[in-house]
Amino acid sequence: MATNYIQKGDNLTVTAPEDVTSGRGLLVSALFGIAMTDALSGAEVVVGTCGVYEHAKTSAQAWTQGVALYWDNTNKVVTSTASGNTKIGVAAAAAANPSATGLVRLNGTF
Protein backbone atom coordinates (compact mmCIF):
# COMPACT_ATOMS: atom_id res chain seq x y z
CA MET A 1 0.00 0.00 0.00
CA ALA A 2 1.17 3.51 -0.75
CA THR A 3 2.81 5.27 2.16
CA ASN A 4 0.59 8.31 1.62
CA TYR A 5 -2.71 6.37 1.96
CA ILE A 6 -4.90 7.83 4.72
CA GLN A 7 -8.27 5.99 4.78
CA LYS A 8 -10.94 4.41 2.62
CA GLY A 9 -13.19 7.47 2.89
CA ASP A 10 -16.58 5.78 3.36
CA ASN A 11 -17.01 7.94 6.48
CA LEU A 12 -15.55 11.40 6.81
CA THR A 13 -15.57 14.03 9.56
CA VAL A 14 -16.88 17.36 8.27
CA THR A 15 -17.99 20.66 9.75
CA ALA A 16 -21.78 20.80 9.78
CA PRO A 17 -22.93 23.74 7.62
CA GLU A 18 -26.21 23.84 9.59
CA ASP A 19 -27.90 21.97 12.42
CA VAL A 20 -28.32 18.35 11.30
CA THR A 21 -30.00 15.27 12.69
CA SER A 22 -28.74 11.72 12.39
CA GLY A 23 -29.76 10.14 9.08
CA ARG A 24 -30.23 13.41 7.22
CA GLY A 25 -28.19 14.39 4.20
CA LEU A 26 -25.92 17.39 4.18
CA LEU A 27 -23.81 19.14 1.60
CA VAL A 28 -20.40 20.66 2.34
CA SER A 29 -19.38 22.41 -0.89
CA ALA A 30 -19.44 19.46 -3.35
CA LEU A 31 -19.16 16.76 -0.64
CA PHE A 32 -22.44 15.03 0.19
CA GLY A 33 -22.95 12.65 3.09
CA ILE A 34 -25.51 11.27 5.52
CA ALA A 35 -25.03 12.47 9.12
CA MET A 36 -24.22 9.63 11.51
CA THR A 37 -25.17 11.70 14.59
CA ASP A 38 -26.93 14.95 15.43
CA ALA A 39 -24.73 18.05 15.21
CA LEU A 40 -25.10 21.78 15.62
CA SER A 41 -23.99 24.16 12.89
CA GLY A 42 -20.20 24.55 12.99
CA ALA A 43 -19.63 21.33 14.96
CA GLU A 44 -17.83 18.29 13.60
CA VAL A 45 -20.00 15.41 12.41
CA VAL A 46 -19.18 12.10 10.77
CA VAL A 47 -20.98 11.52 7.48
CA GLY A 48 -21.38 8.38 5.41
CA THR A 49 -20.33 9.02 1.81
CA CYS A 50 -20.90 5.56 0.29
CA GLY A 51 -23.47 2.83 0.74
CA VAL A 52 -27.27 2.55 0.56
CA TYR A 53 -29.47 4.79 2.69
CA GLU A 54 -33.21 5.39 2.94
CA HIS A 55 -33.81 9.12 2.67
CA ALA A 56 -36.58 11.67 2.13
CA LYS A 57 -37.25 12.26 -1.56
CA THR A 58 -39.34 14.50 -3.76
CA SER A 59 -42.68 12.77 -3.18
CA ALA A 60 -44.14 13.46 -6.62
CA GLN A 61 -41.36 11.58 -8.44
CA ALA A 62 -41.25 7.94 -9.49
CA TRP A 63 -37.75 6.47 -9.62
CA THR A 64 -36.58 3.43 -11.54
CA GLN A 65 -33.70 1.40 -10.17
CA GLY A 66 -30.39 2.90 -11.29
CA VAL A 67 -31.70 6.37 -12.17
CA ALA A 68 -29.26 9.19 -11.34
CA LEU A 69 -30.12 11.06 -8.14
CA TYR A 70 -29.31 14.53 -6.89
CA TRP A 71 -29.42 16.50 -3.64
CA ASP A 72 -31.91 19.37 -3.47
CA ASN A 73 -30.15 21.48 -0.86
CA THR A 74 -33.05 23.96 -0.62
CA ASN A 75 -35.68 21.36 0.30
CA LYS A 76 -33.20 18.87 1.89
CA VAL A 77 -34.49 15.93 -0.18
CA VAL A 78 -33.16 13.57 -2.83
CA THR A 79 -34.50 14.18 -6.32
CA SER A 80 -34.12 12.88 -9.86
CA THR A 81 -34.04 16.48 -11.12
CA ALA A 82 -30.50 17.42 -12.18
CA SER A 83 -30.97 21.14 -12.81
CA GLY A 84 -29.68 23.23 -9.90
CA ASN A 85 -28.86 20.19 -7.75
CA THR A 86 -25.75 18.17 -6.81
CA LYS A 87 -25.33 14.60 -8.12
CA ILE A 88 -25.03 12.14 -5.22
CA GLY A 89 -25.68 8.64 -6.56
CA VAL A 90 -28.36 6.37 -8.01
CA ALA A 91 -31.63 4.80 -6.93
CA ALA A 92 -30.94 1.43 -5.31
CA ALA A 93 -34.57 0.42 -5.91
CA ALA A 94 -37.65 1.74 -7.65
CA ALA A 95 -39.71 4.30 -5.73
CA ALA A 96 -43.34 5.15 -6.35
CA ASN A 97 -45.05 8.47 -7.04
CA PRO A 98 -46.10 9.49 -4.45
CA SER A 99 -43.73 8.24 -1.77
CA ALA A 100 -41.92 10.05 1.01
CA THR A 101 -38.66 8.09 0.91
CA GLY A 102 -36.44 6.17 -1.47
CA LEU A 103 -33.33 3.99 -1.33
CA VAL A 104 -30.24 5.91 -2.43
CA ARG A 105 -26.89 4.33 -3.34
CA LEU A 106 -24.29 7.02 -2.59
CA ASN A 107 -21.25 6.94 -4.82
CA GLY A 108 -19.06 9.32 -2.87
CA THR A 109 -18.10 12.65 -4.42
CA PHE A 110 -18.29 12.71 -8.22
PDB file of C-alpha atoms in Angstrom:
ATOM      1  CA  MET A   1       0.000   0.000   0.000  1.00  0.00           C
ATOM      2  CA  ALA A   2       1.171   3.508  -0.753  1.00  0.00           C
ATOM      3  CA  THR A   3       2.813   5.274   2.164  1.00  0.00           C
ATOM      4  CA  ASN A   4       0.590   8.312   1.618  1.00  0.00           C
ATOM      5  CA  TYR A   5      -2.708   6.367   1.963  1.00  0.00           C
ATOM      6  CA  ILE A   6      -4.902   7.829   4.715  1.00  0.00           C
ATOM      7  CA  GLN A   7      -8.266   5.991   4.782  1.00  0.00           C
ATOM      8  CA  LYS A   8     -10.940   4.408   2.617  1.00  0.00           C
ATOM      9  CA  GLY A   9     -13.192   7.472   2.892  1.00  0.00           C
ATOM     10  CA  ASP A  10     -16.583   5.784   3.361  1.00  0.00           C
ATOM     11  CA  ASN A  11     -17.009   7.939   6.484  1.00  0.00           C
ATOM     12  CA  LEU A  12     -15.551  11.402   6.814  1.00  0.00           C
ATOM     13  CA  THR A  13     -15.568  14.032   9.561  1.00  0.00           C
ATOM     14  CA  VAL A  14     -16.878  17.365   8.268  1.00  0.00           C
ATOM     15  CA  THR A  15     -17.990  20.662   9.753  1.00  0.00           C
ATOM     16  CA  ALA A  16     -21.785  20.797   9.777  1.00  0.00           C
ATOM     17  CA  PRO A  17     -22.931  23.740   7.620  1.00  0.00           C
ATOM     18  CA  GLU A  18     -26.211  23.845   9.593  1.00  0.00           C
ATOM     19  CA  ASP A  19     -27.897  21.966  12.415  1.00  0.00           C
ATOM     20  CA  VAL A  20     -28.325  18.347  11.302  1.00  0.00           C
ATOM     21  CA  THR A  21     -29.996  15.266  12.686  1.00  0.00           C
ATOM     22  CA  SER A  22     -28.738  11.716  12.391  1.00  0.00           C
ATOM     23  CA  GLY A  23     -29.756  10.141   9.084  1.00  0.00           C
ATOM     24  CA  ARG A  24     -30.230  13.409   7.218  1.00  0.00           C
ATOM     25  CA  GLY A  25     -28.193  14.393   4.201  1.00  0.00           C
ATOM     26  CA  LEU A  26     -25.918  17.393   4.180  1.00  0.00           C
ATOM     27  CA  LEU A  27     -23.810  19.140   1.595  1.00  0.00           C
ATOM     28  CA  VAL A  28     -20.404  20.662   2.337  1.00  0.00           C
ATOM     29  CA  SER A  29     -19.383  22.411  -0.891  1.00  0.00           C
ATOM     30  CA  ALA A  30     -19.440  19.458  -3.353  1.00  0.00           C
ATOM     31  CA  LEU A  31     -19.163  16.761  -0.641  1.00  0.00           C
ATOM     32  CA  PHE A  32     -22.443  15.033   0.191  1.00  0.00           C
ATOM     33  CA  GLY A  33     -22.954  12.648   3.090  1.00  0.00           C
ATOM     34  CA  ILE A  34     -25.509  11.275   5.518  1.00  0.00           C
ATOM     35  CA  ALA A  35     -25.029  12.470   9.116  1.00  0.00           C
ATOM     36  CA  MET A  36     -24.224   9.628  11.509  1.00  0.00           C
ATOM     37  CA  THR A  37     -25.171  11.702  14.594  1.00  0.00           C
ATOM     38  CA  ASP A  38     -26.931  14.951  15.427  1.00  0.00           C
ATOM     39  CA  ALA A  39     -24.733  18.051  15.212  1.00  0.00           C
ATOM     40  CA  LEU A  40     -25.098  21.781  15.621  1.00  0.00           C
ATOM     41  CA  SER A  41     -23.993  24.163  12.893  1.00  0.00           C
ATOM     42  CA  GLY A  42     -20.200  24.550  12.994  1.00  0.00           C
ATOM     43  CA  ALA A  43     -19.625  21.333  14.960  1.00  0.00           C
ATOM     44  CA  GLU A  44     -17.827  18.290  13.604  1.00  0.00           C
ATOM     45  CA  VAL A  45     -19.998  15.414  12.410  1.00  0.00           C
ATOM     46  CA  VAL A  46     -19.181  12.099  10.770  1.00  0.00           C
ATOM     47  CA  VAL A  47     -20.985  11.517   7.476  1.00  0.00           C
ATOM     48  CA  GLY A  48     -21.380   8.376   5.407  1.00  0.00           C
ATOM     49  CA  THR A  49     -20.330   9.020   1.811  1.00  0.00           C
ATOM     50  CA  CYS A  50     -20.900   5.562   0.293  1.00  0.00           C
ATOM     51  CA  GLY A  51     -23.475   2.829   0.737  1.00  0.00           C
ATOM     52  CA  VAL A  52     -27.269   2.546   0.563  1.00  0.00           C
ATOM     53  CA  TYR A  53     -29.472   4.792   2.687  1.00  0.00           C
ATOM     54  CA  GLU A  54     -33.214   5.390   2.937  1.00  0.00           C
ATOM     55  CA  HIS A  55     -33.809   9.125   2.670  1.00  0.00           C
ATOM     56  CA  ALA A  56     -36.583  11.668   2.130  1.00  0.00           C
ATOM     57  CA  LYS A  57     -37.255  12.255  -1.562  1.00  0.00           C
ATOM     58  CA  THR A  58     -39.342  14.503  -3.762  1.00  0.00           C
ATOM     59  CA  SER A  59     -42.680  12.767  -3.180  1.00  0.00           C
ATOM     60  CA  ALA A  60     -44.136  13.462  -6.623  1.00  0.00           C
ATOM     61  CA  GLN A  61     -41.359  11.581  -8.440  1.00  0.00           C
ATOM     62  CA  ALA A  62     -41.250   7.938  -9.491  1.00  0.00           C
ATOM     63  CA  TRP A  63     -37.747   6.466  -9.624  1.00  0.00           C
ATOM     64  CA  THR A  64     -36.581   3.434 -11.543  1.00  0.00           C
ATOM     65  CA  GLN A  65     -33.703   1.400 -10.170  1.00  0.00           C
ATOM     66  CA  GLY A  66     -30.391   2.904 -11.285  1.00  0.00           C
ATOM     67  CA  VAL A  67     -31.703   6.375 -12.170  1.00  0.00           C
ATOM     68  CA  ALA A  68     -29.257   9.189 -11.340  1.00  0.00           C
ATOM     69  CA  LEU A  69     -30.125  11.062  -8.139  1.00  0.00           C
ATOM     70  CA  TYR A  70     -29.309  14.534  -6.888  1.00  0.00           C
ATOM     71  CA  TRP A  71     -29.423  16.500  -3.636  1.00  0.00           C
ATOM     72  CA  ASP A  72     -31.906  19.372  -3.474  1.00  0.00           C
ATOM     73  CA  ASN A  73     -30.148  21.480  -0.856  1.00  0.00           C
ATOM     74  CA  THR A  74     -33.049  23.957  -0.624  1.00  0.00           C
ATOM     75  CA  ASN A  75     -35.679  21.356   0.296  1.00  0.00           C
ATOM     76  CA  LYS A  76     -33.198  18.869   1.886  1.00  0.00           C
ATOM     77  CA  VAL A  77     -34.491  15.929  -0.184  1.00  0.00           C
ATOM     78  CA  VAL A  78     -33.159  13.571  -2.830  1.00  0.00           C
ATOM     79  CA  THR A  79     -34.501  14.178  -6.324  1.00  0.00           C
ATOM     80  CA  SER A  80     -34.121  12.883  -9.860  1.00  0.00           C
ATOM     81  CA  THR A  81     -34.037  16.484 -11.120  1.00  0.00           C
ATOM     82  CA  ALA A  82     -30.504  17.419 -12.175  1.00  0.00           C
ATOM     83  CA  SER A  83     -30.971  21.137 -12.813  1.00  0.00           C
ATOM     84  CA  GLY A  84     -29.678  23.231  -9.905  1.00  0.00           C
ATOM     85  CA  ASN A  85     -28.864  20.186  -7.747  1.00  0.00           C
ATOM     86  CA  THR A  86     -25.750  18.168  -6.806  1.00  0.00           C
ATOM     87  CA  LYS A  87     -25.330  14.604  -8.120  1.00  0.00           C
ATOM     88  CA  ILE A  88     -25.028  12.140  -5.221  1.00  0.00           C
ATOM     89  CA  GLY A  89     -25.679   8.642  -6.564  1.00  0.00           C
ATOM     90  CA  VAL A  90     -28.361   6.367  -8.006  1.00  0.00           C
ATOM     91  CA  ALA A  91     -31.634   4.797  -6.933  1.00  0.00           C
ATOM     92  CA  ALA A  92     -30.935   1.427  -5.312  1.00  0.00           C
ATOM     93  CA  ALA A  93     -34.570   0.416  -5.909  1.00  0.00           C
ATOM     94  CA  ALA A  94     -37.651   1.735  -7.649  1.00  0.00           C
ATOM     95  CA  ALA A  95     -39.705   4.296  -5.729  1.00  0.00           C
ATOM     96  CA  ALA A  96     -43.343   5.152  -6.346  1.00  0.00           C
ATOM     97  CA  ASN A  97     -45.050   8.465  -7.039  1.00  0.00           C
ATOM     98  CA  PRO A  98     -46.096   9.490  -4.446  1.00  0.00           C
ATOM     99  CA  SER A  99     -43.731   8.237  -1.771  1.00  0.00           C
ATOM    100  CA  ALA A 100     -41.921  10.049   1.013  1.00  0.00           C
ATOM    101  CA  THR A 101     -38.656   8.088   0.912  1.00  0.00           C
ATOM    102  CA  GLY A 102     -36.440   6.170  -1.468  1.00  0.00           C
ATOM    103  CA  LEU A 103     -33.331   3.991  -1.332  1.00  0.00           C
ATOM    104  CA  VAL A 104     -30.238   5.914  -2.430  1.00  0.00           C
ATOM    105  CA  ARG A 105     -26.888   4.328  -3.338  1.00  0.00           C
ATOM    106  CA  LEU A 106     -24.293   7.019  -2.594  1.00  0.00           C
ATOM    107  CA  ASN A 107     -21.246   6.937  -4.825  1.00  0.00           C
ATOM    108  CA  GLY A 108     -19.062   9.320  -2.870  1.00  0.00           C
ATOM    109  CA  THR A 109     -18.104  12.652  -4.421  1.00  0.00           C
ATOM    110  CA  PHE A 110     -18.292  12.710  -8.217  1.00  0.00           C
TER     111      PHE A 110
END
